[in-house]
Amino acid sequence: MNPSPVLLRNYIAGEFVTTKTTFANISPVDGTLIGHVCEADADLVDRAVRAGKAAQQGPWGQYSAAQRAQLLHKIADGIERRFDEFVAAEVADTGRPVHQARTLDIARGVANFRTFAELINQAGNECFEMRAADGSDVFSFSVRKPHGVVAIISPWNLPMLLLTWKVAPAMACGNSVVIKPSEDTPSTATLLAEVMHEAGVPEGAFNLVHGFGPNSAGEYLTKHPDIDAITFTGESRTGATIMKVAAEGVRDVSFELGGKNAAVVFADCDFDAAVAGVIRSSFTNSGQVCLCSERVYVERPIFDRFVAALKQAAENLKIGYPDEDGVNMGSLISHKHRDKVMAYFDLARDEGAEVVTGGGIPNFGDERDRGAYVQPTIWTGLPDDARCVREEIFGPVCHIAPFDTEEEVIRRVNDSAYGLATAVWTRDLRRAHSITRKFHVGMVWVNTWFLRDLRTPFGGVRLSGIGREGGRHSLDFYSEITTICMHP
Ligand SMILES: NC(=O)c1ccc[n+]([C@@H]2O[C@H](COP(=O)([O-])OP(=O)(O)OC[C@H]3O[C@@H](n4cnc5c(N)ncnc54)[C@H](O)[C@@H]3O)[C@@H](O)[C@H]2O)c1
Ligand SMILES: O=C/C=C/C=C(\O)C(=O)O
C-alpha cells in the first residue's frame, strides 16, 4: 500500500504549478493509487516554452561552458543527496526491483549529468588553416551555440535514465529544455525539477510539463513554433507522428525508437555466460528495455541443451515485490501494457509456437494479483515471418530458433524492420570481428549486453531511430555550429 497520495506538479519558469485537471498515477504492483498528476494544457505548455525562450536572453544564455559544467555537477550532487527518494519514486511508478533502480536507473541519472559536465568542459572545436589565392593565411574555425528551446519527450521504461540522457547534454550545450515525461512515470521527473530548483538553475532553463501524447502536453509541445529541436524516445509509430509535426518549421529531431533485437549464440561460446547473458538481455526490467533480445538464434549443435538451460534459468527467476530479497523481475508498467503482452502470448499460440516456459500470469494469492505481472516466457517453433518474431512486444519474452551457418544467421538477424542492437556470444575473435559489422543495427555487444560507455554513439537504424546520441554525438545534436572564416 502506498503512503498518502501525492500531487505531482508542473515546473515552469522556476515555479511549481498546479492545474485543475489531474490524472491518477497507479501502482503496477498492486493497483493502488500513488498520487495525482497535474496535467498541463496548451496554455501552460506555451508558458513553459516562452519561459525557455526568455531564459536564452537572460542569465542562462550568458553561462559559459565551464559554468554549465559546474551546474551539471551540482545537479548530480543534488540527485545523490536525494538518491533514496529517487529510488523510491522510480520503484513506486514502475514496480521494478529496488536493486535495479539503485544500480541502473538512478545511478545512470547521476552518471549522465557528470558525463556531459566533463564532455562540455573538454570539448574543443574544429579549426583549419589554409593559404588563400591571394597568399593570405586564412583560419576557419567553428563555434558551438545552443539551438534555443529543446523539447524532450521520454518513455516509461527507464524513466530517469532516459530523461537525463537527454536533459544533461541539452543543458550542457546551453539549451533551455521543456521536458514531458511519460504519463505512466511522472515521479522522478518531478523530483528532478525539485533538484534543479534547489541547485539554483536559472529560471526557464529547465521546465517540466505533465500530460499525455495526442491532444495533450506531448502534442502541444512538439507543435509549438518556438521549439527549436525535438528529442524523443518511444515507440516507432509515435516517432513517425512527431517527425511529421517537426517538419513544420524544419526542426531538428533525434529519435530513439523501438527494436526487435537478436541474440546470436554460437556453439563455441562460454555456455554458462551465454545462458546468463541471454536471461539478462531477455528479462531485465521485465523485458521493457528497447535493447532487449526478443529473438534468440542458437547454433544447432547446442540448441537443445541451450533451450533446456534457458528454460531452467527463466523458471529460477524470482518475480515479486520490488523490495523482496533476491527479486529478479517486477511487474510490467501497467495493466494496459500487460494486456498488449498477453495478446501476443495468445497470438503466439495461434501462430503455432511451442511454449517452452511461461505464457501466463503468476498467481501470488495476494494484492500483487491486482498488479501487472506476467511470467517470463520462452517460445520456439515459430517461422521467421511470424508476427511474434517480427513485432516488438516489449515484455519478458523471447523466441529461440536454431541456425547452421554464419551467413544464415546474419541474413535472419537483418531480416527486420528494426535495427537497434544485437548481442553475440562466441569465443572466436575472428568471427566476432567479421560478423559484427554485418549486422544492420546501431549497436553490437560481444559476450556482454547493455554495457555502456557513454562517450560512444548510441541509436538505431530503420524503425529504431534517427541520429546518434552519446559523447560528442550529443554535443553535435544539441548545438548549432557556426563556421567562421578569418581573412587577415
Ligand atoms: N531506442 C531507445 O533508446 C528506446 C529507449 C526506450 C524506449 N524505447 C521505445 O519506447 C517504447 C515504449 O515507451 P512508450 O510506450 O512510453 O512509448 P510511446 O511512444 O507510447 O510514448 C513515449 C512518450 O511520447 C509521448 N507521446 C505519445 N504520443 C505522442 C505524440 N503524438 N506527440 C508527442 N508526444 C507523444 C508519451 O506521452 C510518452 O511521454 C518502446 O517501443 C521502446 O522500444 C526506445
Ligand atoms: O530502453 C532502452 C534503453 C536505452 C538506453 C540508453 O539510451 C542508454 O543506455 O543511454
Coordinates of C-alpha atoms and ligand atoms in Angstrom, one line a residue:
M1 CA 0.0 0.0 0.0
N2 CA 1.4 3.4 -0.9
P3 CA 1.7 6.2 1.6
S4 CA -0.8 9.1 1.3
P5 CA -1.3 10.0 -2.4
V6 CA 0.9 12.9 -3.6
L7 CA 0.2 15.7 -6.0
L8 CA 2.8 16.0 -8.8
R9 CA 3.1 19.5 -10.2
N10 CA 4.5 21.1 -13.4
Y11 CA 7.6 23.3 -13.1
I12 CA 7.7 26.4 -15.2
A13 CA 10.0 29.5 -15.1
G14 CA 11.4 28.4 -11.7
E15 CA 7.9 27.8 -10.1
F16 CA 5.9 24.7 -9.3
V17 CA 2.5 25.0 -11.0
T18 CA -0.7 23.1 -10.1
T19 CA -3.6 22.7 -12.5
K20 CA -7.3 21.9 -12.1
T21 CA -7.1 18.9 -14.4
T22 CA -5.3 15.9 -12.9
F23 CA -4.8 12.3 -13.7
A24 CA -4.2 9.3 -11.5
N25 CA -0.8 7.6 -11.1
I26 CA -1.5 3.9 -10.3
S27 CA 0.9 1.4 -8.8
P28 CA 1.6 -1.5 -11.2
V29 CA 2.5 -3.7 -8.2
D30 CA -0.9 -3.8 -6.5
G31 CA -3.2 -1.3 -8.4
T32 CA -3.3 1.2 -5.6
L33 CA -3.3 5.0 -6.1
I34 CA 0.2 6.5 -5.8
G35 CA -1.0 10.1 -6.4
H36 CA -2.4 12.6 -8.8
V37 CA -0.6 14.4 -11.6
C38 CA -1.3 18.0 -12.7
E39 CA -2.0 17.8 -16.5
A40 CA -0.6 20.8 -18.4
D41 CA -2.9 22.3 -21.0
A42 CA -1.9 24.1 -24.2
D43 CA -1.6 27.4 -22.4
L44 CA 0.7 26.0 -19.7
V45 CA 2.9 24.3 -22.4
D46 CA 3.0 27.7 -24.1
R47 CA 4.1 29.3 -20.9
A48 CA 6.9 26.7 -20.5
V49 CA 8.2 27.2 -24.0
R50 CA 8.1 31.0 -23.6
A51 CA 10.0 30.7 -20.3
G52 CA 12.6 28.6 -22.1
K53 CA 12.9 31.2 -24.8
A54 CA 13.2 34.1 -22.3
A55 CA 15.9 32.2 -20.4
Q56 CA 18.1 32.3 -23.5
Q57 CA 18.1 36.1 -23.3
G58 CA 18.6 36.0 -19.5
P59 CA 21.4 34.8 -17.2
W60 CA 21.2 31.2 -18.5
G61 CA 22.1 32.5 -22.0
Q62 CA 25.3 34.0 -20.6
Y63 CA 26.6 30.9 -18.9
S64 CA 30.0 29.7 -20.1
A65 CA 30.6 26.1 -20.8
A66 CA 32.6 25.9 -17.6
Q67 CA 29.7 27.4 -15.6
R68 CA 27.2 24.9 -17.2
A69 CA 29.6 22.1 -16.4
Q70 CA 29.7 23.3 -12.8
L71 CA 25.9 23.5 -12.6
L72 CA 25.5 19.9 -14.1
H73 CA 27.8 18.6 -11.3
K74 CA 25.7 20.5 -8.8
I75 CA 22.5 18.8 -10.2
A76 CA 24.3 15.4 -10.0
D77 CA 25.2 16.2 -6.3
G78 CA 21.5 17.0 -5.7
I79 CA 20.4 13.7 -7.1
E80 CA 23.0 11.9 -5.0
R81 CA 21.8 13.7 -1.9
R82 CA 18.2 12.6 -2.5
F83 CA 19.2 9.2 -4.0
D84 CA 16.9 7.1 -1.9
E85 CA 13.9 9.3 -2.7
F86 CA 14.6 8.9 -6.4
V87 CA 14.9 5.1 -6.0
A88 CA 11.6 5.0 -4.1
A89 CA 9.8 7.2 -6.7
E90 CA 11.1 5.1 -9.6
V91 CA 10.1 1.9 -7.9
A92 CA 6.7 3.2 -7.0
D93 CA 5.9 4.2 -10.6
T94 CA 7.3 1.1 -12.3
G95 CA 7.3 -1.8 -9.8
R96 CA 10.9 -2.7 -10.7
P97 CA 13.3 -4.3 -8.3
V98 CA 14.8 -1.8 -5.8
H99 CA 18.3 -3.2 -6.7
Q100 CA 17.8 -2.3 -10.4
A101 CA 16.6 1.2 -9.6
R102 CA 19.7 1.7 -7.4
T103 CA 22.3 0.3 -9.6
L104 CA 20.9 1.2 -13.0
D105 CA 18.2 3.8 -13.2
I106 CA 19.2 6.4 -10.6
A107 CA 22.9 5.7 -10.8
R108 CA 22.7 6.4 -14.6
G109 CA 20.9 9.6 -13.8
V110 CA 23.9 10.9 -11.8
A111 CA 26.3 9.5 -14.4
N112 CA 24.5 11.2 -17.3
F113 CA 24.9 14.7 -15.7
R114 CA 28.5 14.0 -14.7
T115 CA 29.5 12.7 -18.1
F116 CA 28.2 15.7 -20.0
A117 CA 29.6 18.1 -17.5
E118 CA 33.0 16.7 -18.3
L119 CA 32.4 16.5 -22.0
I120 CA 31.3 20.1 -22.4
N121 CA 34.3 21.2 -20.3
Q122 CA 36.7 19.4 -22.5
A123 CA 35.1 19.8 -25.9
G124 CA 37.2 21.8 -28.3
N125 CA 36.0 23.0 -31.7
E126 CA 37.5 22.5 -35.2
C127 CA 39.9 25.0 -36.7
F128 CA 41.6 24.8 -40.1
E129 CA 44.3 26.9 -41.8
M130 CA 44.6 27.4 -45.5
R131 CA 46.5 29.7 -47.9
A132 CA 44.1 31.7 -49.9
A133 CA 44.7 32.5 -53.6
D134 CA 45.9 36.0 -52.6
G135 CA 48.6 34.4 -50.5
S136 CA 47.0 35.2 -47.2
D137 CA 46.9 32.6 -44.4
V138 CA 43.3 32.1 -43.5
F139 CA 41.9 30.5 -40.4
S140 CA 38.4 28.8 -40.4
F141 CA 37.1 27.7 -37.1
S142 CA 33.7 26.6 -35.7
V143 CA 31.8 27.7 -32.6
R144 CA 29.0 25.9 -30.8
K145 CA 25.8 27.6 -29.8
P146 CA 22.6 26.2 -28.4
H147 CA 19.6 25.6 -30.6
G148 CA 17.5 27.6 -28.1
V149 CA 14.5 25.7 -26.6
V150 CA 14.6 21.8 -26.9
A151 CA 11.5 19.6 -26.3
I152 CA 12.4 16.4 -24.5
I153 CA 9.8 13.6 -24.6
S154 CA 10.6 10.5 -22.7
P155 CA 9.1 7.0 -22.2
W156 CA 8.1 5.0 -19.2
N157 CA 10.5 2.0 -19.4
L158 CA 13.7 3.6 -17.9
P159 CA 12.2 7.0 -16.9
M160 CA 15.1 8.6 -15.0
L161 CA 17.9 7.1 -17.1
L162 CA 16.3 8.1 -20.5
L163 CA 15.1 11.5 -19.4
T164 CA 18.5 12.6 -18.0
W165 CA 20.3 11.1 -21.0
K166 CA 18.7 13.9 -23.0
V167 CA 18.4 16.7 -20.3
A168 CA 22.1 16.6 -19.4
P169 CA 23.6 17.1 -22.9
A170 CA 20.9 19.6 -23.9
M171 CA 21.6 21.8 -20.9
A172 CA 25.4 21.2 -21.2
C173 CA 25.1 22.8 -24.6
G174 CA 23.2 25.8 -23.2
N175 CA 19.7 25.0 -24.4
S176 CA 16.6 25.6 -22.4
V177 CA 14.6 22.4 -22.1
V178 CA 10.9 21.6 -21.7
I179 CA 10.5 18.0 -20.7
K180 CA 7.4 15.9 -21.0
P181 CA 7.8 12.6 -19.2
S182 CA 5.6 9.6 -19.8
E183 CA 2.2 9.8 -18.1
D184 CA 2.9 6.4 -16.6
T185 CA 6.1 7.5 -14.8
P186 CA 5.8 11.2 -13.6
S187 CA 7.5 10.9 -10.3
T188 CA 11.3 11.0 -10.8
A189 CA 10.9 13.8 -13.4
T190 CA 9.1 15.8 -10.7
L191 CA 11.9 15.1 -8.2
L192 CA 14.4 16.2 -10.9
A193 CA 12.6 19.5 -11.1
E194 CA 13.0 19.9 -7.3
V195 CA 16.7 19.2 -7.6
M196 CA 17.0 21.7 -10.4
H197 CA 15.2 24.3 -8.2
E198 CA 17.5 23.5 -5.2
A199 CA 20.6 23.7 -7.4
G200 CA 19.6 27.3 -8.5
V201 CA 19.2 26.5 -12.2
P202 CA 18.3 29.9 -13.8
E203 CA 14.5 30.2 -14.2
G204 CA 13.3 29.0 -17.6
A205 CA 16.4 26.9 -18.3
F206 CA 14.5 23.7 -17.1
N207 CA 10.8 23.3 -17.4
L208 CA 8.5 20.3 -16.8
V209 CA 5.0 19.7 -18.2
H210 CA 3.0 16.6 -17.3
G211 CA 0.4 15.0 -19.6
F212 CA -0.2 12.6 -22.4
G213 CA 0.7 12.5 -26.1
P214 CA -2.0 13.2 -28.6
N215 CA -4.3 16.2 -27.8
S216 CA -2.3 16.8 -24.6
A217 CA 1.0 18.2 -23.5
G218 CA 3.2 16.0 -25.8
E219 CA 1.4 17.2 -28.9
Y220 CA 1.2 20.8 -27.7
L221 CA 4.9 20.8 -27.1
T222 CA 6.1 19.3 -30.4
K223 CA 3.7 21.6 -32.3
H224 CA 4.8 24.7 -30.6
P225 CA 6.5 27.1 -33.1
D226 CA 9.2 28.2 -30.6
I227 CA 10.5 24.7 -30.1
D228 CA 13.8 24.6 -31.9
A229 CA 14.6 20.9 -31.7
I230 CA 12.9 17.7 -30.6
T231 CA 14.5 14.7 -28.9
F232 CA 12.1 11.8 -28.5
T233 CA 12.4 8.3 -27.1
G234 CA 9.5 6.0 -27.6
E235 CA 7.6 3.8 -30.0
S236 CA 8.5 4.0 -33.7
R237 CA 5.0 4.9 -34.7
T238 CA 5.0 7.8 -32.2
G239 CA 8.3 8.9 -33.7
A240 CA 6.7 8.9 -37.2
T241 CA 3.9 11.1 -35.9
I242 CA 6.3 13.5 -34.2
M243 CA 8.5 13.6 -37.3
K244 CA 5.6 14.9 -39.3
V245 CA 5.0 17.7 -36.8
A246 CA 8.7 18.5 -36.6
A247 CA 8.7 19.1 -40.4
E248 CA 6.6 22.2 -39.7
G249 CA 9.4 24.8 -39.2
V250 CA 12.0 22.2 -40.2
R251 CA 13.1 21.4 -36.6
D252 CA 15.9 19.0 -35.9
V253 CA 15.0 15.7 -34.4
S254 CA 16.8 12.9 -32.6
F255 CA 14.8 9.7 -32.3
E256 CA 15.5 6.6 -30.2
L257 CA 12.7 4.2 -31.1
G258 CA 11.6 0.6 -30.9
G259 CA 13.6 -2.6 -31.5
K260 CA 13.2 -6.3 -32.2
N261 CA 16.7 -7.2 -31.2
A262 CA 18.6 -10.5 -31.7
A263 CA 20.9 -12.5 -29.5
V264 CA 23.2 -14.9 -31.5
V265 CA 24.7 -17.8 -29.6
F266 CA 27.5 -19.8 -31.3
A267 CA 28.4 -23.4 -30.3
D268 CA 31.9 -22.2 -29.2
C269 CA 30.5 -19.7 -26.6
D270 CA 31.1 -19.8 -22.9
F271 CA 27.9 -21.7 -22.4
D272 CA 27.0 -20.6 -18.8
A273 CA 27.9 -17.0 -19.6
A274 CA 25.7 -17.1 -22.7
V275 CA 22.8 -18.5 -20.8
A276 CA 23.2 -15.9 -18.0
G277 CA 23.6 -13.2 -20.7
V278 CA 20.5 -14.1 -22.6
I279 CA 18.5 -14.3 -19.4
R280 CA 19.6 -10.7 -18.7
S281 CA 19.1 -9.5 -22.3
S282 CA 15.6 -11.0 -22.5
F283 CA 14.2 -10.4 -19.0
T284 CA 15.9 -7.4 -17.5
N285 CA 13.2 -4.8 -16.4
S286 CA 10.6 -7.4 -17.3
G287 CA 11.8 -7.2 -21.0
Q288 CA 10.8 -3.5 -21.1
V289 CA 14.1 -2.3 -22.5
C290 CA 14.4 -1.2 -26.1
L291 CA 17.7 -3.2 -26.3
C292 CA 16.2 -6.5 -25.0
S293 CA 16.6 -9.7 -27.1
E294 CA 13.2 -10.8 -28.2
R295 CA 14.8 -13.1 -30.9
V296 CA 17.4 -15.7 -29.9
Y297 CA 19.3 -17.7 -32.5
V298 CA 21.4 -20.6 -31.3
E299 CA 23.9 -22.7 -33.4
R300 CA 22.3 -26.1 -33.9
P301 CA 24.9 -28.3 -32.1
I302 CA 24.0 -26.7 -28.7
F303 CA 20.4 -25.8 -29.5
D304 CA 18.5 -28.4 -27.4
R305 CA 21.0 -28.0 -24.5
F306 CA 20.7 -24.2 -24.6
V307 CA 16.9 -24.3 -24.7
A308 CA 16.8 -26.6 -21.6
A309 CA 19.3 -24.4 -19.7
L310 CA 17.4 -21.1 -20.7
K311 CA 14.1 -22.7 -19.6
Q312 CA 15.6 -23.7 -16.2
A313 CA 17.2 -20.2 -15.7
A314 CA 13.9 -18.4 -16.6
E315 CA 12.0 -20.6 -14.2
N316 CA 14.5 -19.8 -11.5
L317 CA 13.9 -16.0 -11.9
K318 CA 12.2 -14.6 -8.7
I319 CA 9.2 -12.5 -9.6
G320 CA 7.8 -10.3 -6.8
Y321 CA 7.7 -7.2 -4.8
P322 CA 10.3 -4.6 -5.6
D323 CA 12.0 -4.8 -2.2
E324 CA 12.0 -8.6 -1.8
D325 CA 15.4 -10.1 -1.2
G326 CA 16.8 -11.6 -4.4
V327 CA 13.9 -10.5 -6.6
N328 CA 14.9 -10.5 -10.3
M329 CA 11.7 -9.3 -12.0
G330 CA 8.9 -7.0 -11.1
S331 CA 5.6 -6.1 -12.8
L332 CA 5.1 -4.6 -16.2
I333 CA 4.3 -0.9 -16.2
S334 CA 0.6 -1.1 -16.4
H335 CA -2.5 -3.3 -17.0
K336 CA -2.8 -1.7 -20.4
H337 CA 0.7 -2.8 -21.4
R338 CA 0.1 -6.3 -19.8
D339 CA -3.0 -6.7 -22.0
K340 CA -0.8 -5.9 -25.0
V341 CA 1.8 -8.5 -23.9
M342 CA -0.8 -11.1 -23.1
A343 CA -2.4 -10.6 -26.6
Y344 CA 1.0 -11.6 -28.0
F345 CA 1.0 -14.6 -25.7
D346 CA -2.3 -15.7 -27.3
L347 CA -1.1 -14.8 -30.8
A348 CA 2.0 -17.0 -30.4
R349 CA -0.2 -20.0 -29.7
D350 CA -2.3 -19.2 -32.7
E351 CA 0.8 -18.9 -34.8
G352 CA 1.9 -22.3 -33.7
A353 CA 4.5 -21.6 -31.1
E354 CA 5.7 -24.2 -28.7
V355 CA 5.7 -22.6 -25.2
V356 CA 8.9 -23.7 -23.6
T357 CA 8.0 -21.9 -20.3
G358 CA 5.7 -19.2 -19.1
G359 CA 2.9 -17.7 -21.2
G360 CA 0.7 -16.7 -18.4
I361 CA 0.1 -14.6 -15.3
P362 CA 1.7 -15.7 -12.0
N363 CA -0.8 -16.3 -9.1
F364 CA 0.5 -14.8 -5.9
G365 CA -2.6 -15.1 -3.8
D366 CA -2.2 -11.6 -2.5
E367 CA -2.6 -7.9 -3.6
R368 CA 0.0 -8.5 -6.4
D369 CA -2.7 -10.3 -8.2
R370 CA -4.1 -6.7 -8.8
G371 CA -0.8 -5.7 -10.2
A372 CA 0.5 -6.1 -13.8
Y373 CA 2.7 -9.2 -13.5
V374 CA 3.4 -11.7 -16.3
Q375 CA 5.6 -14.9 -16.3
P376 CA 8.9 -14.8 -18.1
T377 CA 8.2 -16.6 -21.3
I378 CA 10.2 -18.5 -23.9
W379 CA 8.8 -19.7 -27.3
T380 CA 10.2 -21.9 -30.1
G381 CA 9.0 -23.4 -33.3
L382 CA 7.7 -20.2 -35.0
P383 CA 8.7 -19.3 -38.6
D384 CA 10.7 -16.1 -39.1
D385 CA 7.7 -14.4 -40.7
A386 CA 5.5 -14.9 -37.6
R387 CA 4.2 -11.6 -36.1
C388 CA 5.7 -12.6 -32.7
V389 CA 9.1 -12.9 -34.3
R390 CA 8.8 -9.6 -36.2
E391 CA 6.8 -7.2 -34.0
E392 CA 8.2 -5.5 -30.8
I393 CA 6.3 -7.0 -27.8
F394 CA 8.3 -5.2 -25.1
G395 CA 7.7 -7.8 -22.4
P396 CA 9.6 -10.7 -20.7
V397 CA 9.5 -12.9 -23.7
C398 CA 11.9 -14.3 -26.4
H399 CA 11.6 -16.7 -29.3
I400 CA 14.5 -19.1 -29.7
A401 CA 15.5 -20.8 -33.0
P402 CA 18.4 -22.9 -34.3
F403 CA 20.7 -21.8 -37.1
D404 CA 23.5 -23.6 -39.1
T405 CA 25.8 -21.1 -40.7
E406 CA 27.1 -17.5 -40.1
E407 CA 25.6 -16.4 -43.5
E408 CA 22.2 -17.8 -42.5
V409 CA 22.1 -16.1 -39.1
I410 CA 23.3 -12.7 -40.4
R411 CA 20.6 -12.8 -43.0
R412 CA 17.9 -13.7 -40.4
V413 CA 19.0 -11.1 -37.9
N414 CA 19.0 -8.4 -40.6
D415 CA 15.5 -9.5 -41.8
S416 CA 13.8 -7.0 -39.6
A417 CA 12.1 -3.6 -39.9
Y418 CA 14.1 -2.5 -36.9
G419 CA 17.8 -2.2 -36.4
L420 CA 18.8 -1.2 -32.8
A421 CA 21.1 -3.8 -31.1
T422 CA 22.5 -7.3 -31.4
A423 CA 24.3 -9.4 -28.8
V424 CA 26.7 -12.1 -30.0
W425 CA 28.1 -14.9 -27.8
T426 CA 31.3 -16.5 -29.2
R427 CA 34.9 -17.2 -28.2
D428 CA 36.1 -16.9 -31.8
L429 CA 37.7 -13.4 -32.2
R430 CA 38.0 -13.7 -35.9
R431 CA 34.3 -14.5 -36.2
A432 CA 33.4 -11.6 -33.8
H433 CA 35.3 -9.1 -35.9
S434 CA 34.0 -10.4 -39.2
I435 CA 30.3 -10.7 -38.4
T436 CA 29.6 -7.9 -36.1
R437 CA 29.9 -5.2 -38.8
K438 CA 27.5 -7.2 -41.0
F439 CA 24.5 -6.6 -38.6
H440 CA 22.4 -3.7 -39.8
V441 CA 21.9 -2.2 -36.3
G442 CA 23.2 0.7 -34.2
M443 CA 25.0 -1.3 -31.6
V444 CA 26.5 -4.8 -31.2
W445 CA 27.6 -6.3 -27.9
V446 CA 30.0 -9.3 -27.9
N447 CA 29.9 -11.6 -24.9
T448 CA 28.0 -9.0 -22.9
W449 CA 24.9 -6.9 -23.1
F450 CA 23.8 -3.3 -22.2
L451 CA 27.4 -2.5 -21.1
R452 CA 27.6 1.2 -21.8
D453 CA 30.4 3.7 -22.5
L454 CA 28.5 7.0 -22.5
R455 CA 31.1 8.5 -24.9
T456 CA 30.1 6.2 -27.7
P457 CA 27.4 6.8 -30.3
F458 CA 24.0 5.3 -29.3
G459 CA 21.0 4.9 -31.6
G460 CA 19.3 2.8 -34.2
V461 CA 18.7 2.4 -37.9
R462 CA 15.4 1.9 -39.8
L463 CA 12.4 1.9 -37.5
S464 CA 14.8 2.0 -34.5
G465 CA 15.6 5.7 -34.8
I466 CA 17.2 8.7 -36.3
G467 CA 20.6 10.1 -35.2
R468 CA 23.1 9.1 -32.6
E469 CA 23.5 10.5 -29.1
G470 CA 26.4 9.8 -26.7
G471 CA 29.7 11.6 -26.3
R472 CA 30.4 14.3 -28.9
H473 CA 27.4 13.0 -30.9
S474 CA 25.1 14.5 -28.2
L475 CA 27.1 17.8 -28.3
D476 CA 26.6 17.8 -32.1
F477 CA 22.9 17.3 -31.9
Y478 CA 22.3 19.8 -29.1
S479 CA 24.4 22.5 -30.7
E480 CA 24.1 24.8 -33.7
I481 CA 27.5 25.2 -35.2
T482 CA 28.7 28.3 -36.9
T483 CA 31.9 28.2 -39.0
I484 CA 33.9 31.5 -39.1
C485 CA 36.5 32.2 -41.7
M486 CA 39.0 34.9 -40.8
H487 CA 40.9 36.6 -43.6
P488 CA 43.7 38.9 -42.3
Ligands
LIG1 N1 15.7 3.3 -28.8 C1 15.7 3.6 -27.5 O1 16.7 4.1 -26.9 C2 14.4 3.4 -26.7 C3 14.5 3.6 -25.3 C4 13.4 3.4 -24.5 C5 12.1 3.0 -25.1 N2 12.1 2.9 -26.4 C6 10.8 2.5 -27.1 O2 9.7 3.2 -26.4 C7 8.6 2.4 -26.4 C8 8.0 2.3 -25.0 O3 7.8 3.6 -24.5 P1 6.3 4.3 -24.5 O4 5.3 3.2 -24.5 O5 6.3 5.3 -23.5 O6 6.4 4.9 -26.0 P2 5.3 6.0 -26.5 O7 5.7 6.3 -27.9 O8 3.9 5.5 -26.3 O9 5.4 7.3 -25.6 C9 6.6 7.9 -25.4 C10 6.4 9.3 -24.9 O10 5.8 10.0 -26.0 C11 4.7 10.7 -25.6 N3 3.8 10.8 -26.8 C12 3.0 9.8 -27.3 N4 2.3 10.2 -28.4 C13 2.8 11.5 -28.7 C14 2.5 12.5 -29.7 N5 1.7 12.2 -30.7 N6 3.2 13.6 -29.6 C15 4.0 13.9 -28.6 N7 4.3 13.0 -27.6 C16 3.7 11.8 -27.6 C17 4.1 9.9 -24.5 O11 3.3 10.6 -23.6 C18 5.4 9.5 -23.8 O12 5.9 10.5 -23.0 C19 9.0 1.0 -27.0 O13 8.7 0.9 -28.3 C20 10.5 1.1 -26.8 O14 11.2 0.3 -27.7 C21 13.2 3.1 -27.3
LIG2 O1 15.2 1.1 -23.3 C1 16.1 1.5 -23.9 C2 17.4 1.8 -23.3 C3 18.1 2.8 -23.8 C4 19.4 3.1 -23.1 C5 20.1 4.2 -23.3 O2 19.6 5.2 -24.0 C6 21.4 4.4 -22.7 O3 21.9 3.5 -22.0 O4 21.9 5.5 -22.8

